[in-house]
């Protein structure tokens, strides 16, 4: 894998000591890393990463070798106190996930909470995020949208969550794995056959695909092929569906 760079530097302002920087990283296309993200990763004392091996490879492409600590859902609580005490000593910490924006269906929430509770500073280094990338090109209304992350896997909880979400006004944005995307499309076919859907696959990558249509139309595309890659599924608002009425409009 080629190393990228050198990069222009627009700022020489030093990072703020005792700050946790939440650094967004590419969701597929390495060109989407921001100059500020590179600078924070270069100048921080330590990188807190969801997967240190994955992030090690990524940092190497940026020409960086950094000390890392791992953070994942099983050690977040324990790591929080370590991160808080490092920040109290004035260290600068960059928190990254494997792809996209930390905390968004990724680890980091507990660490942010712990840092704020200790009256320490958290700063965003914004960048790629699959929700926003998919929503912005969907053609569906972005005036009101609900990011729903992944639906529960267990059937009872999943059905009740989906039925609750489908009654909300605004566009729904869901993450789903390739193993369950057809299940989700079939669930939508059953409950909201006329809603406008947008399926965004492999955003920013070489084989990016965007499909727009009803659940039935999109399912037809997968009649003879298995879904592969990463998916965001957007569901148009109930208020734009002629055959449905938003729940609060019901007399
Ligand atoms: N933190 C990430 C973000 O900011 O988007 C999301 C991490 S979550 C564990 C991974 C899910 O995000 C995938 O299963 C998929 O639903 C969505 N996703 C991430 N990258 C994507 C891409 N390039 N194209 C489509 N969906 C993507």
XYZ file of C-alpha atoms and ligand atoms in Angstrom:
278
model
C 0.000 0.000 0.000
C 1.421 3.352 -1.030
C 2.136 6.040 1.484
C 0.292 9.283 0.735
C 1.603 12.834 1.261
C 3.355 15.243 1.613
C 0.475 17.455 2.695
C 0.082 21.221 2.720
C -0.176 22.694 6.209
C -2.600 25.571 6.611
C -2.180 26.073 10.325
C 0.678 26.086 12.758
C -1.542 26.680 15.781
C -0.522 24.058 18.336
C -3.049 21.516 19.593
C -4.607 22.285 22.969
C -3.107 20.255 25.784
C -5.512 18.152 27.844
C -7.917 17.809 24.897
C -9.609 14.754 23.466
C -9.903 15.165 19.684
C -12.547 13.027 17.946
C -11.006 12.463 14.540
C -13.088 11.275 11.579
C -11.302 9.003 9.116
C -12.255 7.848 5.578
C -15.170 5.435 5.013
C -13.435 3.949 1.995
C -11.611 6.601 0.027
C -8.274 7.635 1.517
C -8.490 11.035 -0.193
C -11.264 11.931 2.243
C -8.912 12.388 5.199
C -8.781 16.066 6.126
C -5.592 18.088 6.520
C -6.622 18.890 10.088
C -7.153 15.198 10.865
C -3.619 14.462 9.628
C -2.170 17.251 11.737
C -4.005 16.135 14.877
C -2.920 12.529 14.334
C 0.660 13.694 13.757
C 0.880 16.029 16.749
C -1.151 14.148 19.384
C 0.571 12.250 22.200
C -1.432 9.088 21.748
C -4.089 7.634 19.445
C -7.021 5.818 21.062
C -8.222 3.431 18.357
C -11.040 0.919 17.938
C -8.597 -1.532 16.362
C -4.936 -0.670 16.820
C -3.800 -2.979 14.004
C -6.207 -1.432 11.511
C -5.305 2.094 12.630
C -1.589 1.208 12.578
C -1.860 0.406 8.851
C -3.835 3.592 8.251
C -1.303 5.738 10.138
C 1.525 4.116 8.203
C -0.115 5.267 4.960
C 0.002 8.778 6.369
C 3.678 8.262 7.171
C 3.014 8.241 10.919
C 4.068 5.874 13.667
C 2.184 6.605 16.889
C 1.680 5.127 20.296
C -1.835 3.662 20.475
C -4.297 2.340 23.037
C -7.284 0.239 22.060
C -10.866 1.226 22.843
C -13.793 -1.022 22.132
C -17.161 -1.750 23.672
C -15.688 -4.271 26.136
C -13.014 -1.974 27.622
C -14.449 1.522 27.127
C -15.436 1.941 30.767
C -11.976 0.897 31.981
C -10.167 2.956 29.358
C -12.204 6.061 30.208
C -10.416 6.541 33.523
C -7.008 6.036 31.891
C -7.846 8.588 29.202
C -9.159 11.071 31.777
C -5.978 10.787 33.843
C -3.765 11.233 30.757
C -5.742 14.350 29.766
C -5.407 15.701 33.305
C -1.654 15.414 32.869
C -1.945 17.608 29.781
C -1.709 14.969 27.067
C -3.416 15.409 23.703
C -5.406 12.329 22.666
C -6.873 11.561 19.234
C -9.786 9.128 19.257
C -10.491 7.262 16.009
C -12.686 4.372 14.954
C -12.018 1.983 12.072
C -13.868 4.258 9.641
C -15.916 7.417 9.674
C -16.830 9.417 12.733
C -16.151 7.927 16.170
C -19.246 7.417 18.379
C -21.572 7.105 15.336
C -22.416 3.382 15.633
C -18.835 3.066 16.864
C -17.037 3.178 20.238
C -16.328 6.458 22.025
C -19.554 7.586 23.716
C -18.527 6.483 27.217
C -15.127 8.083 26.847
C -16.640 11.398 25.742
C -19.062 11.268 28.698
C -16.241 10.559 31.169
C -14.068 13.348 29.754
C -16.890 15.902 29.918
C -17.804 14.779 33.439
C -14.242 15.628 34.471
C -14.622 19.113 32.961
C -12.017 18.380 30.310
C -12.088 19.472 26.706
C -13.488 17.482 23.745
C -13.028 18.789 20.217
C -14.401 17.504 16.924
C -12.234 17.012 13.855
C -15.125 16.425 11.469
C -14.984 14.458 8.259
C -16.470 11.374 6.631
C -19.606 9.822 8.050
C -21.747 7.320 6.114
C -25.065 8.756 7.389
C -24.338 12.212 6.045
C -22.717 10.991 2.829
C -25.757 8.823 2.021
C -28.369 11.387 3.059
C -26.788 14.214 1.098
C -26.899 12.315 -2.215
C -30.157 10.456 -1.589
C -32.513 13.046 -3.038
C -34.729 12.473 0.029
C -35.569 15.320 2.369
C -32.769 16.222 4.765
C -34.832 18.886 6.576
C -35.827 16.292 9.136
C -34.119 12.946 9.392
C -33.686 10.240 11.977
C -30.466 8.307 12.169
C -31.393 4.884 13.483
C -28.019 3.079 13.404
C -28.401 -0.713 13.231
C -31.796 -2.232 14.044
C -31.848 -4.863 16.808
C -31.151 -8.362 15.487
C -33.688 -10.200 17.668
C -36.999 -10.443 15.816
C -39.385 -9.111 18.495
C -37.343 -6.029 19.333
C -36.541 -5.484 15.674
C -40.202 -5.546 14.589
C -41.315 -3.137 17.303
C -38.418 -0.723 16.667
C -39.091 -0.714 12.922
C -42.811 -0.187 13.372
C -42.099 2.757 15.722
C -39.594 4.323 13.291
C -41.842 3.967 10.252
C -44.477 6.156 11.888
C -42.075 9.086 12.375
C -42.101 11.961 9.939
C -38.770 12.666 8.236
C -36.288 10.499 6.381
C -34.972 7.411 8.186
C -31.306 6.495 7.814
C -30.371 2.945 8.761
C -27.108 1.049 8.796
C -27.352 -2.630 7.931
C -24.921 -5.469 7.365
C -24.754 -7.298 4.014
C -26.084 -10.408 5.800
C -29.328 -8.713 6.844
C -29.939 -6.105 4.140
C -32.321 -8.352 2.158
C -34.182 -9.171 5.374
C -34.593 -5.436 6.004
C -35.802 -4.821 2.441
C -38.320 -7.648 2.822
C -39.525 -6.191 6.122
C -40.057 -2.850 4.354
C -41.798 -4.535 1.436
C -44.203 -6.061 3.929
C -44.879 -2.907 5.975
C -44.352 0.084 3.625
C -44.408 -1.215 0.021
C -44.898 2.252 -1.502
C -42.216 4.199 0.359
C -39.324 5.669 -1.583
C -36.108 3.902 -0.598
C -32.482 4.669 -1.365
C -29.845 1.984 -0.960
C -26.308 3.369 -0.828
C -23.607 0.743 -1.191
C -19.835 1.106 -0.829
C -19.942 4.900 -0.613
C -16.765 6.682 -1.733
C -15.268 3.371 -2.926
C -14.536 2.064 -6.413
C -17.767 0.059 -6.634
C -20.092 2.644 -5.116
C -23.733 2.081 -6.136
C -26.889 4.011 -5.350
C -30.279 2.417 -6.010
C -33.518 4.364 -5.746
C -36.961 2.764 -5.822
C -39.493 0.811 -3.779
C -38.494 -2.202 -1.682
C -39.746 -4.484 -4.452
C -37.734 -2.692 -7.140
C -34.536 -2.807 -5.109
C -35.074 -6.448 -4.108
C -35.374 -7.332 -7.824
C -31.778 -6.156 -8.307
C -30.648 -8.792 -5.808
C -32.732 -11.641 -7.261
C -29.625 -13.383 -8.572
C -26.782 -11.922 -6.545
C -25.720 -11.829 -2.934
C -25.345 -8.399 -1.296
C -21.700 -7.581 -0.595
C -20.010 -4.590 0.991
C -21.328 -1.846 3.251
C -24.851 -0.470 3.073
C -26.857 2.517 4.207
C -30.606 2.264 3.637
C -32.743 5.399 3.612
C -36.520 5.373 3.867
C -38.508 8.353 2.593
C -40.781 10.139 5.030
C -44.247 8.802 5.742
C -45.537 12.276 4.850
C -44.314 11.846 1.258
C -46.024 8.491 0.849
C -49.468 9.043 -0.740
C -50.966 5.813 0.595
C -49.893 6.356 4.225
C -50.667 9.045 6.747
C -48.321 10.182 9.521
C -49.565 8.827 12.860
C -50.253 12.270 14.322
C -52.496 13.116 11.332
C -54.822 10.229 12.141
C -58.186 11.528 13.411
N -18.655 5.486 12.326
C -19.073 5.134 10.992
C -19.638 6.370 10.285
O -19.266 7.478 10.666
O -20.406 6.233 9.340
C -20.039 3.967 11.004
C -19.456 2.715 11.594
S -20.582 1.370 11.604
C -19.706 0.187 12.586
C -20.351 0.648 10.026
C -21.612 0.790 9.144
O -21.632 2.085 8.561
C -21.654 -0.179 7.986
O -22.189 -1.434 8.359
C -22.548 0.552 6.999
O -23.896 0.412 7.375
C -22.123 2.006 7.226
N -20.998 2.349 6.336
C -19.724 2.619 6.690
N -18.985 2.888 5.585
C -19.815 2.796 4.523
C -19.653 2.950 3.110
N -18.465 3.257 2.580
N -20.733 2.782 2.322
C -21.935 2.480 2.844
N -22.148 2.295 4.160
C -21.111 2.455 4.990
